[in-house]
Amino acid sequence: MSTPEARAEEHRQLRWMRAVSLLEGSTLLALVLVAVPLKHLAGVPMATRIMGPIHGLAFLLYVWMLARTVCAGGWPRSEMIRLVAAAFIPFGAFINERRLARRQAVLAACD
Amino acid sequence: MIYPWLKALHAAAALTWTGGLLAAAMAIQACAGAKVPADTADRRRALDTVRRWDRHVTSPAMLLAWVLGIAIAIQGEWFGSLWLAIKLGFVVFLSAMHGLATGTLKRLALGSLPSPSSALRHIPAATVASIAVIAVLAVVKPF
């Protein structure tokens, strides 16, 4: 991406992607660290019935945004695989968010 | 009482989403096969029209299809069924395909991608195949 219009678009896209990464990571943590223990240790199955679908929606949004961001930015395939793999582990989305922030900083430095 | 309404709206949203995805995928294919230069006004206008449709119709329909699909699964107590787990896998795949298509459209419209990768020509076929599998899973519920 080289035109100022294209760079502005990528900035916007990265900002959204970082927000969705945090959302995906937070809902996964809430599911694994709060809802699942509540279900199995405190006998409150409602916790996973609420958090499960919320995390499912966040994950779909994450996958969609990731494919869009990577494709629009012309990123290498290895980067995409790393970002998708990190979505499946707790805290991985937070690592992704840092990675995206670094990319955004590099982009800003080129302006 | 609300269940058939949720189902009807979900089907409408899913059809709108996948129809828009196919339109976007075909626009990308048209750019890949075109002999005209990448930066012509006509091509830019056509791509802008497809992107506008995607932003205002296809992407909101996708979000609606996700939310209504989950609402149906909760109402019908379908979570835990194998057919739904497989269907969700295809929904993730279609969502990724949509992301790839919109990302590529954006690059084409901004002129930073003269010609799309040949791998993207499989999106329409993959989309149709996924829709067929999803329809069978949702209607027949074989597992």
XYZ file of N, CA and C in Angstrom:
762
model
N 0.844 -1.180 0.000
C 0.000 0.000 0.000
C 0.882 1.233 0.000
N 0.642 2.163 -0.923
C 1.577 3.270 -0.990
C 0.897 4.634 -0.962
N -0.308 4.751 -1.513
C -0.956 6.064 -1.546
C -1.387 6.457 -0.132
N -1.514 7.790 0.131
C -1.961 8.224 1.463
C -3.340 7.663 1.807
N -4.217 7.558 0.786
C -5.557 6.995 0.990
C -5.459 5.531 1.457
N -4.563 4.793 0.809
C -4.391 3.373 1.158
C -3.819 3.230 2.565
N -2.861 4.118 2.917
C -2.258 4.042 4.262
C -3.294 4.381 5.337
N -4.133 5.400 5.053
C -5.189 5.772 6.012
C -6.155 4.608 6.210
N -6.476 3.908 5.119
C -7.376 2.745 5.194
C -6.761 1.653 6.062
N -5.433 1.427 5.856
C -4.785 0.361 6.623
C -4.715 0.712 8.113
N -4.495 2.009 8.403
C -4.503 2.457 9.807
C -5.843 2.149 10.459
N -6.911 2.516 9.728
C -8.266 2.295 10.240
C -8.511 0.806 10.473
N -8.102 0.018 9.501
C -8.295 -1.435 9.565
C -7.538 -2.025 10.758
N -6.297 -1.570 10.962
C -5.494 -2.098 12.070
C -6.086 -1.710 13.425
N -6.638 -0.499 13.496
C -7.266 -0.060 14.751
C -8.443 -0.987 15.094
N -9.275 -1.269 14.094
C -10.421 -2.158 14.300
C -9.953 -3.565 14.673
N -8.920 -4.019 13.954
C -8.415 -5.374 14.177
C -7.890 -5.530 15.599
N -7.219 -4.499 16.101
C -6.703 -4.549 17.477
C -7.855 -4.613 18.473
N -8.905 -3.827 18.222
C -10.061 -3.824 19.126
C -10.738 -5.198 19.131
N -10.874 -5.796 17.936
C -11.534 -7.109 17.849
C -10.659 -8.188 18.489
N -9.326 -8.066 18.361
C -8.409 -9.013 19.020
C -8.628 -8.991 20.527
N -8.710 -7.785 21.083
C -8.916 -7.662 22.529
C -10.268 -8.243 22.938
N -11.290 -7.987 22.112
C -12.630 -8.524 22.401
C -12.604 -10.051 22.403
N -11.961 -10.628 21.368
C -11.897 -12.080 21.246
C -11.135 -12.679 22.440
N -10.013 -12.068 22.769
C -9.191 -12.558 23.888
C -9.932 -12.450 25.218
N -10.621 -11.332 25.424
C -11.327 -11.126 26.697
C -12.466 -12.118 26.861
N -13.221 -12.362 25.763
C -14.354 -13.289 25.892
C -13.866 -14.722 26.107
N -12.717 -15.068 25.496
C -12.169 -16.417 25.703
C -11.722 -16.588 27.156
N -11.068 -15.546 27.691
C -10.635 -15.605 29.096
C -11.839 -15.711 30.025
N -12.889 -14.916 29.732
C -14.095 -14.956 30.570
C -14.736 -16.338 30.519
N -14.696 -16.946 29.332
C -15.291 -18.279 29.168
C -14.484 -19.330 29.937
N -13.153 -19.311 29.715
C -12.298 -20.361 30.289
C -12.066 -20.165 31.797
N -11.862 -18.923 32.199
C -11.491 -18.681 33.600
C -12.670 -18.379 34.520
N -13.802 -17.975 33.965
C -14.957 -17.642 34.822
C -16.130 -18.607 34.591
N -16.595 -18.659 33.316
C -17.823 -19.413 33.040
C -17.648 -20.923 33.262
N -16.536 -21.490 32.757
C -16.335 -22.944 32.892
C -16.176 -23.346 34.373
N -15.339 -22.651 35.159
C -15.286 -22.996 36.597
C -16.636 -22.823 37.287
N -17.389 -21.800 36.913
C -18.706 -21.606 37.519
C -19.615 -22.802 37.228
N -19.521 -23.293 35.998
C -20.362 -24.432 35.604
C -19.971 -25.708 36.370
N -18.659 -25.996 36.380
C -18.224 -27.278 36.938
C -18.006 -27.262 38.452
N -17.624 -26.103 38.998
C -17.324 -26.068 40.439
C -18.485 -25.529 41.268
N -19.259 -24.590 40.655
C -20.357 -23.998 41.433
C -21.728 -24.458 40.944
N -21.738 -25.289 39.897
C -23.015 -25.811 39.395
C -23.903 -24.747 38.773
N -23.270 -23.809 38.058
C -24.057 -22.752 37.388
C -23.878 -22.907 35.874
N -24.641 -23.810 35.226
C -24.453 -24.032 33.782
C -24.835 -22.823 32.925
N -25.639 -21.927 33.524
C -26.062 -20.730 32.788
C -24.859 -19.887 32.350
N -23.773 -19.933 33.129
C -22.591 -19.117 32.827
C -22.015 -19.455 31.451
N -21.878 -20.750 31.155
C -21.328 -21.129 29.836
C -22.369 -20.948 28.743
N -23.662 -21.086 29.113
C -24.712 -20.883 28.098
C -24.754 -19.430 27.635
N -24.308 -18.525 28.492
C -24.277 -17.105 28.104
C -22.943 -16.780 27.427
N -21.845 -17.195 28.090
C -20.520 -16.798 27.583
C -20.133 -17.536 26.296
N -20.596 -18.784 26.142
C -20.248 -19.578 24.948
C -20.640 -18.876 23.659
N -21.935 -18.543 23.502
C -22.354 -17.848 22.271
C -21.694 -16.482 22.091
N -21.462 -15.765 23.208
C -20.818 -14.439 23.084
C -19.401 -14.613 22.532
N -18.669 -15.607 23.064
C -17.324 -15.854 22.551
C -17.374 -16.357 21.104
N -18.382 -17.171 20.800
C -18.538 -17.657 19.415
C -18.674 -16.499 18.438
N -19.494 -15.529 18.790
C -19.684 -14.354 17.927
C -18.380 -13.564 17.788
N -17.684 -13.382 18.938
C -16.419 -12.643 18.921
C -15.388 -13.363 18.046
N -15.378 -14.702 18.110
C -14.420 -15.475 17.317
C -14.711 -15.345 15.819
N -16.007 -15.408 15.452
C -16.384 -15.242 14.036
C -15.942 -13.870 13.530
N -16.196 -12.855 14.357
C -15.815 -11.493 13.979
C -14.297 -11.392 13.801
N -13.572 -12.059 14.697
C -12.110 -12.055 14.647
C -11.596 -12.694 13.352
N -12.147 -13.867 13.023
C -11.705 -14.582 11.804
C -11.996 -13.736 10.564
N -13.189 -13.168 10.522
C -13.592 -12.353 9.370
C -12.677 -11.127 9.220
N -12.467 -10.423 10.346
C -11.637 -9.213 10.319
C -10.192 -9.541 9.972
N -9.709 -10.674 10.499
C -8.320 -11.070 10.254
C -8.095 -11.344 8.764
N -9.013 -12.123 8.168
C -8.881 -12.432 6.734
C -8.918 -11.136 5.926
N -9.790 -10.250 6.309
C -9.955 -8.970 5.615
C -8.691 -8.096 5.746
N -8.185 -8.001 6.979
C -7.009 -7.157 7.241
C -5.779 -7.690 6.514
N -5.562 -8.992 6.632
C -4.378 -9.606 6.029
C -4.423 -9.476 4.508
N -5.619 -9.698 3.944
C -5.754 -9.635 2.484
C -5.643 -8.193 1.979
N -6.267 -7.273 2.707
C -6.242 -5.868 2.273
C -4.838 -5.278 2.396
N -4.065 -5.782 3.386
C -2.723 -5.249 3.602
C -1.643 -5.988 2.832
N -2.022 -7.078 2.152
C -1.031 -7.861 1.402
C 0.015 -8.473 2.313
N -0.423 -8.977 3.476
C 0.522 -9.555 4.442
C 0.979 -10.936 3.972
N 2.154 -11.389 4.434
C 2.588 -12.751 4.091
C 1.709 -13.801 4.768
N 1.599 -14.976 4.119
C 0.733 -16.053 4.630
C 1.179 -16.516 6.022
N 2.508 -16.503 6.260
C 3.016 -16.981 7.558
C 2.461 -16.124 8.694
N 2.344 -14.827 8.425
C 1.820 -13.903 9.445
C 0.359 -14.249 9.771
N -0.411 -14.568 8.716
C -1.815 -14.908 8.914
C -1.948 -16.188 9.748
N -1.117 -17.190 9.426
C -1.176 -18.460 10.163
C -0.861 -18.221 11.649
N 0.163 -17.361 11.903
C 0.533 -17.049 13.296
C -0.637 -16.400 14.034
N -1.302 -15.446 13.363
C -2.400 -14.709 13.996
C -3.606 -15.617 14.263
N -3.907 -16.520 13.322
C -5.044 -17.441 13.505
C -4.720 -18.428 14.630
N -3.497 -18.973 14.613
C -3.107 -19.949 15.639
C -3.205 -19.330 17.033
N -2.803 -18.076 17.155
C -2.817 -17.417 18.463
C -4.243 -17.218 18.983
N -5.220 -17.171 18.062
C -6.617 -16.971 18.479
C -7.158 -18.159 19.252
N -6.514 -19.320 19.103
C -7.033 -20.518 19.746
C -6.473 -20.741 21.157
N -5.495 -19.911 21.563
C -4.951 -20.113 22.909
C -5.267 -18.888 23.777
N -5.571 -19.134 25.075
C -5.828 -17.995 25.958
C -4.613 -17.069 25.973
N -4.832 -15.807 25.989
C -3.795 -14.764 25.949
C -3.210 -14.566 24.540
N -3.469 -15.511 23.628
C -2.919 -15.383 22.273
C -3.397 -14.119 21.563
N -4.666 -13.784 21.767
C -5.214 -12.595 21.111
C -4.523 -11.326 21.621
N -4.066 -11.375 22.886
C -3.368 -10.204 23.427
C -1.981 -10.079 22.794
N -1.368 -11.232 22.515
C -0.070 -11.218 21.812
C -0.287 -10.641 20.412
N -1.381 -11.080 19.782
C -1.724 -10.556 18.450
C -1.913 -9.049 18.477
N -2.577 -8.595 19.520
C -2.867 -7.156 19.620
C -1.559 -6.364 19.653
N -0.561 -6.888 20.393
C 0.757 -6.232 20.471
C 1.429 -6.237 19.089
N 1.291 -7.383 18.413
C 1.897 -7.523 17.076
C 1.275 -6.519 16.105
N -0.041 -6.382 16.202
C -0.752 -5.437 15.328
C -0.371 -3.992 15.668
N -0.183 -3.738 16.965
C 0.206 -2.394 17.390
C 1.582 -2.040 16.824
N 2.492 -3.034 16.821
C 3.835 -2.802 16.260
C 3.741 -2.496 14.773
N 2.873 -3.244 14.090
C 2.706 -3.023 12.640
C 2.150 -1.620 12.384
N 1.216 -1.223 13.241
C 0.616 0.114 13.098
C 1.682 1.193 13.325
N 2.582 0.942 14.304
C 3.653 1.917 14.576
C 4.604 2.034 13.389
N 4.909 0.880 12.773
C 5.794 0.879 11.596
C 5.148 1.668 10.454
N 3.841 1.451 10.301
C 3.094 2.144 9.246
C 3.096 3.656 9.503
N 2.919 4.022 10.779
C 2.895 5.450 11.129
C 4.254 6.082 10.869
N 5.328 5.300 11.114
C 6.681 5.822 10.915
C 6.961 6.088 9.426
N 6.266 5.323 8.566
C 6.472 5.486 7.120
C 5.733 6.714 6.558
N 4.769 7.233 7.336
C 3.961 8.369 6.846
C 4.805 9.650 6.718
N -43.123 -19.894 19.425
C -43.804 -18.887 18.588
C -42.800 -18.039 17.814
N -41.734 -17.646 18.531
C -40.734 -16.774 17.888
C -39.777 -17.593 16.999
N -39.690 -18.915 17.266
C -38.716 -19.768 16.576
C -38.830 -19.726 15.043
N -40.035 -19.893 14.460
C -40.115 -19.841 12.984
C -39.722 -18.484 12.409
N -39.994 -17.424 13.173
C -39.601 -16.084 12.713
C -38.078 -15.940 12.686
N -37.458 -16.438 13.755
C -35.983 -16.395 13.809
C -35.394 -17.173 12.635
N -36.000 -18.343 12.373
C -35.513 -19.202 11.292
C -35.663 -18.516 9.928
N -36.817 -17.905 9.718
C -37.082 -17.234 8.443
C -36.119 -16.060 8.238
N -35.927 -15.261 9.295
C -35.015 -14.116 9.182
C -33.572 -14.573 8.997
N -33.211 -15.664 9.671
C -31.856 -16.217 9.536
C -31.616 -16.666 8.088
N -32.614 -17.362 7.513
C -32.472 -17.834 6.122
C -32.340 -16.629 5.176
N -33.156 -15.595 5.398
C -33.094 -14.399 4.539
C -31.725 -13.721 4.650
N -31.237 -13.577 5.885
C -29.934 -12.931 6.099
C -28.812 -13.763 5.470
N -28.881 -15.084 5.645
C -27.833 -15.961 5.104
C -27.825 -15.918 3.573
N -29.021 -15.886 2.967
C -29.093 -15.808 1.491
C -28.516 -14.491 0.988
N -28.852 -13.399 1.697
C -28.336 -12.083 1.298
C -26.813 -12.044 1.427
N -26.321 -12.598 2.525
C -24.870 -12.624 2.775
C -24.143 -13.428 1.689
N -24.585 -14.671 1.465
C -23.860 -15.524 0.521
C -24.025 -15.028 -0.925
N -25.202 -14.431 -1.219
C -25.386 -13.837 -2.551
C -24.403 -12.693 -2.767
N -24.254 -11.845 -1.757
C -23.302 -10.727 -1.840
C -21.870 -11.216 -1.934
N -21.574 -12.297 -1.204
C -20.223 -12.875 -1.250
C -19.911 -13.389 -2.657
N -20.900 -14.039 -3.275
C -20.702 -14.534 -4.643
C -20.491 -13.368 -5.614
N -21.264 -12.294 -5.432
C -21.114 -11.119 -6.308
C -19.708 -10.528 -6.172
N -19.228 -10.420 -4.921
C -17.878 -9.881 -4.684
C -16.828 -10.784 -5.320
N -17.018 -12.101 -5.146
C -16.054 -13.067 -5.695
C -16.031 -12.995 -7.223
N -17.201 -12.818 -7.834
C -17.254 -12.733 -9.296
C -16.608 -11.433 -9.790
N -16.760 -10.349 -9.021
C -16.121 -9.075 -9.386
C -14.596 -9.236 -9.371
N -14.083 -9.966 -8.379
C -12.641 -10.210 -8.288
C -12.180 -11.033 -9.491
N -12.981 -12.042 -9.848
C -12.637 -12.884 -11.005
C -12.618 -12.065 -12.284
N -13.595 -11.151 -12.398
C -13.667 -10.307 -13.596
C -12.401 -9.455 -13.714
N -11.906 -8.955 -12.562
C -10.670 -8.145 -12.570
C -9.470 -9.002 -12.953
N -9.473 -10.263 -12.488
C -8.336 -11.152 -12.767
C -8.247 -11.457 -14.257
N -9.413 -11.579 -14.906
C -9.406 -11.956 -16.323
C -9.424 -10.772 -17.270
N -9.551 -9.546 -16.706
C -9.716 -8.368 -17.565
C -8.440 -7.989 -18.291
N -8.616 -7.476 -19.517
C -7.446 -7.054 -20.296
C -7.191 -5.542 -20.122
N -8.176 -4.859 -19.481
C -8.037 -3.398 -19.335
C -7.026 -3.063 -18.242
N -6.354 -1.895 -18.305
C -5.405 -1.513 -17.263
C -6.093 -1.389 -15.898
N -5.297 -1.623 -14.824
C -5.870 -1.686 -13.477
C -6.434 -0.365 -12.976
N -5.977 0.770 -13.524
C -6.361 2.053 -12.924
C -7.399 2.831 -13.749
N -8.211 2.137 -14.547
C -9.211 2.858 -15.334
C -10.374 3.298 -14.438
N -11.028 4.417 -14.853
C -12.139 4.964 -14.068
C -13.308 3.984 -14.028
N -13.545 3.290 -15.149
C -14.662 2.343 -15.207
C -14.494 1.219 -14.186
N -13.269 0.692 -14.140
C -13.009 -0.419 -13.210
C -13.152 0.048 -11.759
N -12.626 1.254 -11.492
C -12.700 1.798 -10.138
C -14.164 1.995 -9.713
N -14.982 2.511 -10.673
C -16.404 2.742 -10.381
C -17.125 1.417 -10.095
N -16.839 0.418 -10.913
C -17.487 -0.887 -10.723
C -17.106 -1.485 -9.367
N -15.815 -1.385 -9.020
C -15.361 -1.934 -7.740
C -15.968 -1.175 -6.568
N -16.082 0.162 -6.713
C -16.683 0.970 -5.648
C -18.140 0.570 -5.412
N -18.851 0.264 -6.516
C -20.258 -0.159 -6.389
C -20.354 -1.469 -5.616
N -19.493 -2.420 -5.948
C -19.511 -3.723 -5.248
C -19.138 -3.530 -3.775
N -18.145 -2.674 -3.512
C -17.714 -2.449 -2.126
C -18.809 -1.763 -1.302
N -19.513 -0.811 -1.947
C -20.600 -0.115 -1.249
C -21.709 -1.104 -0.865
N -22.059 -1.983 -1.814
C -23.077 -2.996 -1.562
C -22.634 -3.897 -0.408
N -21.351 -4.245 -0.430
C -20.840 -5.111 0.627
C -20.934 -4.442 1.992
N -20.531 -3.151 2.025
C -20.517 -2.428 3.306
C -21.929 -2.249 3.860
N -22.889 -1.901 2.988
C -24.238 -1.568 3.456
C -25.203 -2.743 3.511
N -24.943 -3.792 2.747
C -25.909 -4.910 2.689
C -25.274 -6.245 3.112
N -24.199 -6.651 2.412
C -23.659 -8.006 2.640
C -23.089 -8.184 4.051
N -22.244 -7.249 4.486
C -21.627 -7.409 5.817
C -22.663 -7.333 6.943
N -23.614 -6.364 6.915
C -24.661 -6.386 7.955
C -25.483 -7.676 7.922
N -25.741 -8.211 6.706
C -26.504 -9.464 6.595
C -25.721 -10.605 7.244
N -24.396 -10.589 7.069
C -23.564 -11.627 7.678
C -23.669 -11.567 9.216
N -23.549 -10.350 9.752
C -23.637 -10.187 11.211
C -25.002 -10.661 11.717
N -26.053 -10.310 10.976
C -27.412 -10.712 11.348
C -27.556 -12.239 11.292
N -26.983 -12.851 10.253
C -27.060 -14.308 10.114
C -26.369 -14.989 11.303
N -25.208 -14.448 11.725
C -24.500 -15.014 12.889
C -25.385 -14.948 14.141
N -25.881 -13.735 14.422
C -26.636 -13.514 15.672
C -27.909 -14.360 15.682
N -28.652 -14.339 14.565
C -29.900 -15.104 14.507
C -29.635 -16.606 14.558
N -28.536 -17.045 13.939
C -28.172 -18.463 13.964
C -27.936 -18.922 15.397
N -27.229 -18.106 16.159
C -26.968 -18.459 17.560
C -28.262 -18.437 18.369
N -29.124 -17.454 18.073
C -30.413 -17.381 18.784
C -31.253 -18.632 18.508
N -31.244 -19.104 17.256
C -31.997 -20.319 16.897
C -31.433 -21.532 17.644
N -30.082 -21.613 17.665
C -29.440 -22.757 18.329
C -29.778 -22.784 19.819
N -29.850 -21.590 20.431
C -30.200 -21.532 21.860
C -31.668 -21.925 22.045
N -32.557 -21.309 21.228
C -34.010 -21.575 21.328
C -34.331 -23.054 21.107
N -33.694 -23.621 20.083
C -33.982 -25.015 19.729
C -33.151 -26.011 20.505
N -32.273 -25.498 21.375
C -31.346 -26.341 22.161
C -30.559 -27.289 21.253
N -29.992 -26.703 20.198
C -29.244 -27.492 19.215
C -27.757 -27.601 19.549
N -27.261 -26.741 20.457
C -25.832 -26.827 20.798
C -25.559 -28.221 21.356
N -24.494 -28.840 20.873
C -24.195 -30.213 21.291
C -24.490 -31.209 20.179
N -25.303 -30.790 19.176
C -25.574 -31.682 18.034
C -24.385 -31.656 17.084
N -24.054 -32.835 16.538
C -22.889 -32.931 15.647
C -23.099 -32.118 14.364
N -24.340 -32.175 13.824
C -24.595 -31.455 12.568
C -24.337 -29.964 12.733
N -24.668 -29.428 13.922
C -24.468 -27.993 14.144
C -22.975 -27.673 14.269
N -22.230 -28.554 14.931
C -20.786 -28.331 15.077
C -20.128 -28.283 13.697
N -20.545 -29.216 12.803
C -19.971 -29.235 11.444
C -20.406 -27.976 10.684
N -21.679 -27.613 10.848
C -22.195 -26.414 10.169
C -21.416 -25.167 10.618
N -21.122 -25.084 11.914
C -20.382 -23.926 12.424
C -18.991 -23.834 11.788
N -18.384 -25.000 11.540
C -17.088 -25.017 10.859
C -17.187 -24.372 9.486
N -18.270 -24.701 8.767
C -18.468 -24.112 7.433
C -18.794 -22.614 7.523
N -19.465 -22.212 8.602
C -19.769 -20.783 8.784
C -18.462 -20.003 9.002
N -17.559 -20.575 9.798
C -16.250 -19.933 10.011
C -15.519 -19.819 8.665
N -15.576 -20.905 7.882
C -14.919 -20.919 6.569
C -15.509 -19.853 5.649
N -16.860 -19.768 5.596
C -17.506 -18.760 4.737
C -17.164 -17.344 5.202
N -17.087 -17.153 6.522
C -16.742 -15.827 7.065
C -15.329 -15.447 6.634
N -14.412 -16.421 6.699
C -13.035 -16.157 6.259
C -12.995 -15.838 4.765
N -13.794 -16.586 3.973
C -13.867 -16.326 2.511
C -14.357 -14.903 2.251
N -15.366 -14.493 3.039
C -15.897 -13.139 2.879
C -14.824 -12.106 3.226
N -14.076 -12.371 4.308
C -12.988 -11.468 4.689
C -11.944 -11.365 3.582
N -11.575 -12.521 3.007
C -10.587 -12.524 1.906
C -11.103 -11.722 0.712
N -12.391 -11.927 0.384
C -12.965 -11.239 -0.781
C -13.019 -9.725 -0.561
N -13.474 -9.294 0.628
C -13.591 -7.845 0.854
C -12.215 -7.191 0.956
N -11.258 -7.909 1.564
C -9.890 -7.380 1.641
C -9.290 -7.208 0.251
N -9.517 -8.201 -0.607
C -8.993 -8.134 -1.981
C -9.673 -7.009 -2.767
N -10.994 -6.882 -2.582
C -11.724 -5.799 -3.273
C -11.169 -4.434 -2.879
N -10.856 -4.297 -1.580
C -10.324 -3.029 -1.088
C -8.991 -2.705 -1.774
N -8.104 -3.715 -1.848
C -6.798 -3.491 -2.497
C -6.957 -3.160 -3.976
N -7.889 -3.855 -4.627
C -8.119 -3.598 -6.058
C -8.640 -2.180 -6.261
N -9.593 -1.773 -5.389
C -10.200 -0.444 -5.529
C -9.188 0.662 -5.259
N -8.245 0.404 -4.334
C -7.245 1.421 -4.003
C -6.081 1.422 -4.998
N -6.102 0.455 -5.898
C -5.069 0.402 -6.935
C -3.754 -0.189 -6.466
N -3.740 -0.794 -5.249
C -2.470 -1.354 -4.755
C -2.307 -2.823 -5.133
N -3.277 -3.362 -5.873
C -3.173 -4.749 -6.347
C -3.611 -4.761 -7.813
N -2.676 -4.783 -8.744
C -3.055 -4.717 -10.159
C -3.916 -5.896 -10.590
N -3.558 -7.118 -10.117
C -4.337 -8.296 -10.512
C -4.401 -9.262 -9.329
N -5.604 -9.764 -9.004
C -5.723 -10.657 -7.844
C -5.046 -12.008 -8.041
N -4.684 -12.631 -6.929
C -4.029 -13.944 -6.978
C -4.960 -14.986 -7.608
N -4.358 -15.938 -8.328
C -5.177 -16.938 -9.020
C -5.887 -17.862 -8.032
N -5.352 -17.965 -6.797
C -5.981 -18.831 -5.790
C -7.395 -18.351 -5.460
N -7.629 -17.036 -5.607
C -8.939 -16.479 -5.248
C -10.036 -16.885 -6.231
N -9.650 -17.458 -7.372
C -10.680 -17.845 -8.342
C -11.518 -19.030 -7.847
N -11.039 -19.674 -6.788
C -11.794 -20.806 -6.247
C -12.872 -20.373 -5.254
N -12.906 -19.082 -4.894
C -13.878 -18.627 -3.881
C -15.325 -18.925 -4.294
N -15.747 -18.617 -5.547
C -17.155 -18.890 -5.880
C -17.532 -20.367 -5.722
N -16.678 -21.262 -6.224
C -16.980 -22.693 -6.125
C -17.002 -23.145 -4.664
N -16.022 -22.660 -3.879
C -15.969 -23.031 -2.459
C -17.196 -22.508 -1.721
N -17.655 -21.311 -2.110
C -18.841 -20.722 -1.470
C -20.081 -21.559 -1.777
N -20.276 -21.892 -3.049
C -21.463 -22.677 -3.442
C -21.447 -24.053 -2.753
N -20.268 -24.693 -2.729
C -20.169 -26.011 -2.088
C -20.502 -25.904 -0.596
N -19.996 -24.847 0.058
C -20.265 -24.674 1.493
C -21.747 -24.435 1.745
N -22.380 -23.624 0.883
C -23.811 -23.341 1.044
C -24.612 -24.648 0.923
N -24.230 -25.487 -0.056
C -24.947 -26.748 -0.261
C -24.822 -27.642 0.978
N -23.596 -27.741 1.513
C -23.391 -28.588 2.704
C -24.187 -28.040 3.892
N -24.137 -26.706 4.069
C -24.862 -26.080 5.184
C -26.363 -26.341 5.061
N -26.901 -26.217 3.833
C -28.343 -26.432 3.626
C -28.732 -27.859 3.997
N -27.914 -28.830 3.558
C -28.211 -30.233 3.880
C -28.159 -30.458 5.398
N -27.105 -29.924 6.028
C -26.951 -30.118 7.473
C -28.118 -29.503 8.248
N -28.526 -28.281 7.843
C -29.573 -27.572 8.582
C -30.960 -28.178 8.351
N -31.213 -28.655 7.134
C -32.556 -29.168 6.822
C -32.690 -30.650 7.182
N -31.710 -31.458 6.769
C -31.802 -32.907 6.996
C -31.372 -33.290 8.427
N -30.445 -32.518 8.983
C -29.871 -32.813 10.316
C -29.482 -34.298 10.404
N -28.511 -34.721 9.572
C -28.218 -36.162 9.487
C -27.524 -36.756 10.723
N -26.885 -35.918 11.542
C -26.162 -36.491 12.705
C -26.769 -36.015 14.025
